[in-house]
Short mmCIF file of C-alpha atoms in Angstrom, two decimals:
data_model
loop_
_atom_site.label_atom_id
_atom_site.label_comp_id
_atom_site.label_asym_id
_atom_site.label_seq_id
_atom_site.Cartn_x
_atom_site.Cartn_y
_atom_site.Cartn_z
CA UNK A 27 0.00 0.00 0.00
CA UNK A 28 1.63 3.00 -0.91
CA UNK A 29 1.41 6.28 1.13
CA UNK A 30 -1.47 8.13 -1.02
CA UNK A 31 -4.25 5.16 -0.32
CA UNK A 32 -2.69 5.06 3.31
CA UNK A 33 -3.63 9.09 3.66
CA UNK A 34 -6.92 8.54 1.90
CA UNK A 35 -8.16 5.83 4.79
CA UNK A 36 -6.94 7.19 7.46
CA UNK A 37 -8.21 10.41 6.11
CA UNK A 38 -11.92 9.09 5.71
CA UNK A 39 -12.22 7.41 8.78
CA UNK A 40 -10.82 10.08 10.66
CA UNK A 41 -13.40 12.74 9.06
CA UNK A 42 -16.02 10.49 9.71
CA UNK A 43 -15.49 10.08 13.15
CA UNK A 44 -14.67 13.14 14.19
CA UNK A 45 -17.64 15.10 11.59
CA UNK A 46 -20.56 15.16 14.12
CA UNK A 47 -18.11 16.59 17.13
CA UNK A 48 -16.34 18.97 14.86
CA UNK A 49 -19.07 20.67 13.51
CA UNK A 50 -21.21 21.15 16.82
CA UNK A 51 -17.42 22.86 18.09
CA UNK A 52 -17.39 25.09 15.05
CA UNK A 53 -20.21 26.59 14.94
CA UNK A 54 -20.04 26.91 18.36
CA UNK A 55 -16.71 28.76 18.23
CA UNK A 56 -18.70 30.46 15.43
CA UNK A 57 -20.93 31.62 17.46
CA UNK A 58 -18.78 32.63 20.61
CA UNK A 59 -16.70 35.15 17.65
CA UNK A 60 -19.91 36.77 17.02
CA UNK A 61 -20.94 36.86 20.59
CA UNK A 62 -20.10 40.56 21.26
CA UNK A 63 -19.42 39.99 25.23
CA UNK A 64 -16.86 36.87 24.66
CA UNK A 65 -13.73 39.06 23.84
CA UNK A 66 -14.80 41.89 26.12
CA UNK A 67 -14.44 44.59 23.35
CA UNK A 68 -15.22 48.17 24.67
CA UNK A 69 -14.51 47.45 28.08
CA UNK A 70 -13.11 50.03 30.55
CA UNK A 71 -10.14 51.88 30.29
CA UNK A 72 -7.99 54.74 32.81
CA UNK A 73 -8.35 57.32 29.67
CA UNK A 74 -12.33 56.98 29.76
CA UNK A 75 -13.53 60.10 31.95
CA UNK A 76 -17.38 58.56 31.60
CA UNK A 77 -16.86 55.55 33.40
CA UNK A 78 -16.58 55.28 36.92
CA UNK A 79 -15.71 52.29 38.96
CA UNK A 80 -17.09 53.44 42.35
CA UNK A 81 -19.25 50.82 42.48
CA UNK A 82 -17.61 47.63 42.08
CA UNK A 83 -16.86 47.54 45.96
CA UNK A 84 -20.78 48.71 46.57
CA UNK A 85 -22.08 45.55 44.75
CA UNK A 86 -19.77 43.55 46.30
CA UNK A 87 -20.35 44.43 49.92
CA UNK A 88 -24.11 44.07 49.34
CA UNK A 89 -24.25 40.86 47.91
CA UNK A 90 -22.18 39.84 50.77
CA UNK A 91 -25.07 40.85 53.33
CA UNK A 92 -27.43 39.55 50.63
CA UNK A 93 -25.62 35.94 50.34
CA UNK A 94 -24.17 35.48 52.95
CA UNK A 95 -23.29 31.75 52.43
CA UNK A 96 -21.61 32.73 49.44
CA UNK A 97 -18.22 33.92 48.39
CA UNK A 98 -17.40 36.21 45.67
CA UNK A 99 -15.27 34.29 42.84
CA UNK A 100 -14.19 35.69 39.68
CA UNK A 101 -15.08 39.00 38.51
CA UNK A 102 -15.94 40.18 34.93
CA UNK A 103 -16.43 43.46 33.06
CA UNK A 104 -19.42 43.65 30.72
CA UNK A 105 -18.05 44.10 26.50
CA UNK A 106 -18.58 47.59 27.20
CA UNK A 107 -18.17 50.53 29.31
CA UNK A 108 -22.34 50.70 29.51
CA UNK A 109 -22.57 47.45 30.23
CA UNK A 110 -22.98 45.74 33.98
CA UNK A 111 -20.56 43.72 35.23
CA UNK A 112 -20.55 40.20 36.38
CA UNK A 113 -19.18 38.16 39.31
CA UNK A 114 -19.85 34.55 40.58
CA UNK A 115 -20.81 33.34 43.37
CA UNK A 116 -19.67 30.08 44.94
CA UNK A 117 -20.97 28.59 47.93
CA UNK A 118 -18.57 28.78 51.15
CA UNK A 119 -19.62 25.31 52.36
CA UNK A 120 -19.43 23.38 48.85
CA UNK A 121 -23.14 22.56 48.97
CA UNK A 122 -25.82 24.11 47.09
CA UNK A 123 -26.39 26.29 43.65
CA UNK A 124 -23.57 28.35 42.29
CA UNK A 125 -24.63 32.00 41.55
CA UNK A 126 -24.34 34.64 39.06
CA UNK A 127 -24.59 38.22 39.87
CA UNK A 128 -24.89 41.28 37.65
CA UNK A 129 -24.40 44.74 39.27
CA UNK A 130 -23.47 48.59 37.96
CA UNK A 131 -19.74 49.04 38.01
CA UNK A 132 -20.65 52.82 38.73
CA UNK A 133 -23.63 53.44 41.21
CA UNK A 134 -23.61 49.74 42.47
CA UNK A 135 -26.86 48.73 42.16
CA UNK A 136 -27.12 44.99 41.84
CA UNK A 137 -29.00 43.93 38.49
CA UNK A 138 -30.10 40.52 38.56
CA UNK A 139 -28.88 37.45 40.36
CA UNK A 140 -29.31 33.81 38.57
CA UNK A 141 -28.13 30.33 39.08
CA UNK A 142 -24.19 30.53 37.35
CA UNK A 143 -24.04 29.06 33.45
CA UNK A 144 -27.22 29.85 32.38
CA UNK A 145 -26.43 33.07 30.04
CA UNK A 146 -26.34 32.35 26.12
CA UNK A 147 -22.37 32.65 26.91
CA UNK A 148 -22.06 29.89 29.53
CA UNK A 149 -24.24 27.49 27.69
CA UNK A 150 -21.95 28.27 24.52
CA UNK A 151 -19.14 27.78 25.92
CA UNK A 152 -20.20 24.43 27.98
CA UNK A 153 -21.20 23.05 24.57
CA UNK A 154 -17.89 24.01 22.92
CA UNK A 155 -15.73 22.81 25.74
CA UNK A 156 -17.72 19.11 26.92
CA UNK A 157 -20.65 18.96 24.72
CA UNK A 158 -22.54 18.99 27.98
CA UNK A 159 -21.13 15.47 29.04
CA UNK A 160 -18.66 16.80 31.71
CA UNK A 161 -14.89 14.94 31.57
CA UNK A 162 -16.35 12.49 29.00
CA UNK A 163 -17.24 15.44 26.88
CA UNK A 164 -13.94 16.98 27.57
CA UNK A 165 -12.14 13.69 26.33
CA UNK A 166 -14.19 13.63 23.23
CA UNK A 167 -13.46 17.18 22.17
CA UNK A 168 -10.08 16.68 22.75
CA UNK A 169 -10.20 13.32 20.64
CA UNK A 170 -11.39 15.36 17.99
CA UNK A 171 -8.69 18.25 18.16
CA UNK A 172 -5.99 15.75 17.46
CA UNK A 173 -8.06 14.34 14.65
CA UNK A 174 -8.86 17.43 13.10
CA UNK A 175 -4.99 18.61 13.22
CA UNK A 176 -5.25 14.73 11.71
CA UNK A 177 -7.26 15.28 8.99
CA UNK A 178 -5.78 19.12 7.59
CA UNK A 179 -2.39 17.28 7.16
CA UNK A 180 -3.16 14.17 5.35
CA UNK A 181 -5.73 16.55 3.52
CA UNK A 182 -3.10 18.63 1.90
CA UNK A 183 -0.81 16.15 1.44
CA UNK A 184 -2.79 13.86 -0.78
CA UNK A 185 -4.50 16.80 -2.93
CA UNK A 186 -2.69 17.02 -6.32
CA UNK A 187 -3.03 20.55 -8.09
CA UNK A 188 -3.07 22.61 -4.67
CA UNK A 189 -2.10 25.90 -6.52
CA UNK A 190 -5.07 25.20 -9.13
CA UNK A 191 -7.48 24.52 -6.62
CA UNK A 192 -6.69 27.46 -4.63
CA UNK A 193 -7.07 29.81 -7.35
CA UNK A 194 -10.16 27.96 -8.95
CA UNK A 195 -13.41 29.41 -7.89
CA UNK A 196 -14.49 27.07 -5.00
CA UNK A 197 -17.63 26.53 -6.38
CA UNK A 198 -16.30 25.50 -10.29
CA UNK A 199 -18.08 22.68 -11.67
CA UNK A 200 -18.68 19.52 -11.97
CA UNK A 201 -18.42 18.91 -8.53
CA UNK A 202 -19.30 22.07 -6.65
CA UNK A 203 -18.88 20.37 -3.04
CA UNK A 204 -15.46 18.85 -4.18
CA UNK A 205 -13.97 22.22 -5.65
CA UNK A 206 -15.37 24.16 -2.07
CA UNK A 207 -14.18 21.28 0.31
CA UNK A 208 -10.73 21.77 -1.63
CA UNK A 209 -10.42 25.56 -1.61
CA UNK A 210 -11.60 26.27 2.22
CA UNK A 211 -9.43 23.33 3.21
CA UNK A 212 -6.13 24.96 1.63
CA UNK A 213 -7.76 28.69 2.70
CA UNK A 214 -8.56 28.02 6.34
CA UNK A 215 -6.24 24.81 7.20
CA UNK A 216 -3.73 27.00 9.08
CA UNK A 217 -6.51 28.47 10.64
CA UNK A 218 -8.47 25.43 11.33
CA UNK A 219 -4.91 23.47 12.85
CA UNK A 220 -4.20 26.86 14.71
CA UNK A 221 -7.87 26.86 16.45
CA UNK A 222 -7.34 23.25 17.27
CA UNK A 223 -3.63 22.85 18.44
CA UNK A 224 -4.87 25.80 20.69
CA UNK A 225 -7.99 25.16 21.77
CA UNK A 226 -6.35 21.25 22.67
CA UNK A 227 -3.87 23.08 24.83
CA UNK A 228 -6.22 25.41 26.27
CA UNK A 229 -9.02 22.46 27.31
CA UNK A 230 -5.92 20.24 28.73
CA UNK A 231 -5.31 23.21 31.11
CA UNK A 232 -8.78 24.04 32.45
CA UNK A 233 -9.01 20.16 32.82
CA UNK A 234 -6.69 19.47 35.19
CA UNK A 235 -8.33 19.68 37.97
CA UNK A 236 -10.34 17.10 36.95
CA UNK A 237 -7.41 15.04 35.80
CA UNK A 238 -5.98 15.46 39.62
CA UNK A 239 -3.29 16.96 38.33
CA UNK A 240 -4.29 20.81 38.61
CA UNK A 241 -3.63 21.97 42.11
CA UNK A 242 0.57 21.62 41.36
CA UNK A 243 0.64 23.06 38.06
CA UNK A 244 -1.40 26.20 39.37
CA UNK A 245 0.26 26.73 42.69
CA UNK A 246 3.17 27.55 40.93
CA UNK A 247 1.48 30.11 38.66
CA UNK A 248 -0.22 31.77 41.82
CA UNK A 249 0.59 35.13 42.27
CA UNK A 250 2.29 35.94 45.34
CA UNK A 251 -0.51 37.63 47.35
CA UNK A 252 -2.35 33.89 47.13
CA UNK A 253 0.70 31.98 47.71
CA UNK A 254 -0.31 31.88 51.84
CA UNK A 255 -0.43 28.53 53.76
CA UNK A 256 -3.17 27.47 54.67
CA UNK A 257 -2.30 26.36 57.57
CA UNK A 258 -1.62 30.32 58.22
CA UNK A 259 -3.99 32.85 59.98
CA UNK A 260 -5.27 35.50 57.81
CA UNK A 261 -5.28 38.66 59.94
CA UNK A 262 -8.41 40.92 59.08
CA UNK A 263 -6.61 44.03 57.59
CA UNK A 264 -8.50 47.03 56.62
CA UNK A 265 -7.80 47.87 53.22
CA UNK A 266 -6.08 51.71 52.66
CA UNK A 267 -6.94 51.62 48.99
CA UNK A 268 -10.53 51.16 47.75
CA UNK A 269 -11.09 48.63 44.92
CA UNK A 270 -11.84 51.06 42.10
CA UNK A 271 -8.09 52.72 43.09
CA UNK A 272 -6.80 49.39 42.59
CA UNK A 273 -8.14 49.08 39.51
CA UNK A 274 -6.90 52.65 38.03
CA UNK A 275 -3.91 51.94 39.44
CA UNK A 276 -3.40 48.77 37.43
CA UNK A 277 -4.62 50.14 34.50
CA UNK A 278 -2.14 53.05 35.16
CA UNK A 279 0.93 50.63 34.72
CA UNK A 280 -0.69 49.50 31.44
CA UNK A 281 -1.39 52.77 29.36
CA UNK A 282 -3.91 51.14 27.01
CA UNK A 283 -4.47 48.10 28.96
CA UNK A 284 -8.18 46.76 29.42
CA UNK A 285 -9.43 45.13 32.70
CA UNK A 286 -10.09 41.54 31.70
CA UNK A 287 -10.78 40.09 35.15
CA UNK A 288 -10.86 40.68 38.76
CA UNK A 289 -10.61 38.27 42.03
CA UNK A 290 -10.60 39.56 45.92
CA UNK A 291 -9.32 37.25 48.46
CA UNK A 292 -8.44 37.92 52.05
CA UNK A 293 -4.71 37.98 50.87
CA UNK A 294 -5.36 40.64 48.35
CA UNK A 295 -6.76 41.38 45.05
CA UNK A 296 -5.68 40.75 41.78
CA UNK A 297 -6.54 42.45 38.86
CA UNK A 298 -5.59 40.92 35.15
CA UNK A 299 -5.26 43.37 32.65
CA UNK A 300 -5.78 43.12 28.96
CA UNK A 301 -3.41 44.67 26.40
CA UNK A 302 -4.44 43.86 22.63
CA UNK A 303 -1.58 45.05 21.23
CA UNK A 304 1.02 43.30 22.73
CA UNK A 305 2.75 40.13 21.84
CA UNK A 306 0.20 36.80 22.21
CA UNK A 307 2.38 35.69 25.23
CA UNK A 308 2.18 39.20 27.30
CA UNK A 309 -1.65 39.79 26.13
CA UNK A 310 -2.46 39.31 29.96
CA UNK A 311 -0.67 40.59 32.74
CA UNK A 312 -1.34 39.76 36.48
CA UNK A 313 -1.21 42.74 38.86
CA UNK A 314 -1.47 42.22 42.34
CA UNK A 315 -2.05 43.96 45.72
CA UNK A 316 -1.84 42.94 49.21
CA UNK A 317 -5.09 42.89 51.91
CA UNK A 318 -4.04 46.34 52.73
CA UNK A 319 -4.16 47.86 49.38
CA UNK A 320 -0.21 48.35 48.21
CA UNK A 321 0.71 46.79 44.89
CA UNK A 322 2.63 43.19 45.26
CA UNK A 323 6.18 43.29 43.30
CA UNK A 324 5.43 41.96 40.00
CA UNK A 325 7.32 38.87 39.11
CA UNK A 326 7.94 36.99 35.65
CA UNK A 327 5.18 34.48 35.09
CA UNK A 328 6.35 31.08 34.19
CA UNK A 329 7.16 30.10 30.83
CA UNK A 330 3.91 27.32 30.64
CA UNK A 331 1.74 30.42 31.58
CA UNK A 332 3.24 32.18 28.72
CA UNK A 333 2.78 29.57 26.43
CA UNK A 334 -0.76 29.31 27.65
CA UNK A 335 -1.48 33.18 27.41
CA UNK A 336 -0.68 33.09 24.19
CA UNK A 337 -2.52 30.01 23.30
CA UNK A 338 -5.79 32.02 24.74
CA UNK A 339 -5.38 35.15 22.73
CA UNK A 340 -4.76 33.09 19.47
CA UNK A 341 -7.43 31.17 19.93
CA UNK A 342 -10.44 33.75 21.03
CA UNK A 343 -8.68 36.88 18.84
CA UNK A 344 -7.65 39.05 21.06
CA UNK A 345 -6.62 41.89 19.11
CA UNK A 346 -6.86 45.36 19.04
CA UNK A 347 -8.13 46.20 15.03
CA UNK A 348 -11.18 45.34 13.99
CA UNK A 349 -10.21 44.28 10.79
CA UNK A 350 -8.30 40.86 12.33
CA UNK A 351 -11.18 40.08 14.81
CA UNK A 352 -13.13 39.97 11.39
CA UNK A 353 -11.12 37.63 9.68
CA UNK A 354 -11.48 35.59 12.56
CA UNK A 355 -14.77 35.28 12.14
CA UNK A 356 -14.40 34.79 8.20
CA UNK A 357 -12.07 32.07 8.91
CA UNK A 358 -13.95 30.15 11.27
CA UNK A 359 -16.72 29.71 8.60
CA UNK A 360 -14.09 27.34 6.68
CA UNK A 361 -14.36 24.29 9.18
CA UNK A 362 -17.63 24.31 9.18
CA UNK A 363 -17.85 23.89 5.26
CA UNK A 364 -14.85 21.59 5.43
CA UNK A 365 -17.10 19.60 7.50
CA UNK A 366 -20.10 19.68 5.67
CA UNK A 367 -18.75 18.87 2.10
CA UNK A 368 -16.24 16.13 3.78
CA UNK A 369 -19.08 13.52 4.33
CA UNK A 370 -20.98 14.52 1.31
CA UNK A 371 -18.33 13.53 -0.69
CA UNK A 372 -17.93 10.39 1.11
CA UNK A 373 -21.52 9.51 0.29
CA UNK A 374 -21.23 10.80 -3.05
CA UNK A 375 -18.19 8.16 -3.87
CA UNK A 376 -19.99 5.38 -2.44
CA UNK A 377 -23.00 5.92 -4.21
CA UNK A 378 -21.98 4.81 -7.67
CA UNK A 379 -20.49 1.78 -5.89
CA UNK A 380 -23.25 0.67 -4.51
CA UNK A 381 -25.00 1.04 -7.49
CA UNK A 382 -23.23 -0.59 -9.43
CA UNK A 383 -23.10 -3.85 -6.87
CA UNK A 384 -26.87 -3.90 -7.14
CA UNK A 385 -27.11 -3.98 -11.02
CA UNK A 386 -24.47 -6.87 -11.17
CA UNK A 387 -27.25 -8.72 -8.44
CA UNK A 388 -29.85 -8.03 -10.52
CA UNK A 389 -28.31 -9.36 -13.59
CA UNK A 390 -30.06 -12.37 -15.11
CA UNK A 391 -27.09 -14.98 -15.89
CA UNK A 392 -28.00 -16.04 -19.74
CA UNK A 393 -28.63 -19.83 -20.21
#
């Protein structure tokens, strides 16, 4: 068997298996592009007089009195400065719903509070990441990302005329879904094994907890105000900053810089901020301050962090033009077509085969 008919098998049976998961993640991820809150687009920044932060602290004390039983997890900004802000809310003795709070960044108020992964976002992103199945789910997408990096190699390498077929019209006759599976599998493949390779790495890392293998990697990425024992007493401090001063203040060693996310602890707070025009691997930067307010010396994250920083803005798009987020979302119309055409053809070839099998049963054998 030479390496050509090899390619072709392992190509088809690859595709085939990995078609139904594959296209329920791409148009997901299709989705989650258009989604205007997912990249967080518009949110605040130091040089934007209008928006005040006042009231981040505000919400947070009165959900405290509110929910008592509950502790305040990771905070988000909405996709713009008009929008509210979000925070969840876990409960402190590991029994009972997980929340999800909405409250005005600038007078406070609290908005609405829901059970947690019930916005169009969460359920999005729960059908992109486990297809609703949990770690089984996980293992299946995950399947599939090393079978789709699978099936854009042995793709290319067994199509003859590459340079005709990219310049063809992908719709040129006789066969339409041929020419199109063709063209958006030589126009998007380095898109399509870039979402994959990425979004592999990315799922692997959000997983590990699961996999038992999550508390060591992350307690080496923690930043240094969560780095406590636990075995130490945390001495109530009173804070000489307010949270919207830590906040500016972060922002202030980031001309530019976006807030991306937010988390209090009784060690401190820790504010990520969002630059879109940096380099993939320094996209997000951790700035942290102590119970009492003063900023924590910054150290070098590790080099895995990097690697999965970068991963994260490759992946989603973080950038700053508009112009790239929309080829993003041009791009990530090519799987789904690859996807769609890749089985059709398969049918289409077996077809005439079975046709033909049925005439020579029907055939009356002359006497």
């Amino acid at each position: 068997m030479n390496w050509r008919a090899l390619f072709w098998r392992l190509h088809r049976w690859v595709g085939l298996a990995c078609a139904a998961v594959f296209l329920v993640v791409a148009l997901t991820g299709t989705a989650l592009l258009i989604e205007p809150q997912i990249n967080l687009k518009g949110a605040v920044r130091l040089d934007d007089p209008a928006t005040s932060l006042a009231g981040v602290e505000t919400a947070l004390g009165r959900l405290a009195v509110d929910y008592p039983h509950h502790q305040p997890g990771l905070i988000l900004p909405g996709s713009t400065s008009q929008r509210s802000w979000q925070v969840g809310l876990r409960p402190a003795s590991g029994e009972g719903p997980a929340l999800s709070a909405e409250f005005d960044p600038g007078s406070g108020r609290v908005l609405r509070v829901d059970k947690a992964e019930t916005s169009l976002r969460d359920v999005l992103l729960k059908l992109h990441n486990s297809l609703f199945l949990g770690v089984t789910g996980k293992l299946v997408v995950l399947a599939m990302a090393l079978g789709v990096i699978c099936l854009t190699i042995t793709g290319v390498a067994m199509m003859r005329r590459r340079w005709k077929a990219l310049t063809s019209s992908p719709l040129a006759p006789p066969l339409r879904a041929r020419s199109l599976h063709h063209w958006t599998g030589l126009v998007g493949g380095l898109f399509i094994v870039l979402w994959a390779s990425t979004g592999f790495m990315l799922l692997v890392y959000k997983s590990l907890p699961e996999f038992g293998v999550g508390s060591t990697v992350k307690a080496r990425s923690a930043p240094a105000s969560e780095a406590a024992p636990e075995t130490q007493a945390v001495q109530p401090t009173v804070p000489q900053t307010s949270l919207s001063q830590m906040i500016e203040a972060a922002l202030a060693l980031h001309p530019g810089g976006e807030v991306q996310a937010l988390s209090r602890s009784p060690h401190g707070v820790m504010v990520i901020v969002l630059n879109r025009d940096a380099a993939p691997w320094r996209k997000s930067t951790m700035v942290a301050f102590d119970a009492a307010g003063a900023p924590v010396p910054a150290r070098e994250p590790p080099g895995f962090m990097k690697v999965m920083i970068a991963a994260k803005a490759l992946h989603t798009g973080l950038w700053e033009r508009s112009w790239l987020h929309a080829v993003y979302v041009l791009f990530s119309l090519t799987p789904i077509a690859v996807v769609v055409t890749g089985p059709w053809l398969w049918l289409r070839r077996r077809r005439p085969a079975r046709n033909k099998a049925e005439r020579s049963t029907r055939r009356i054998p002359s006497a």
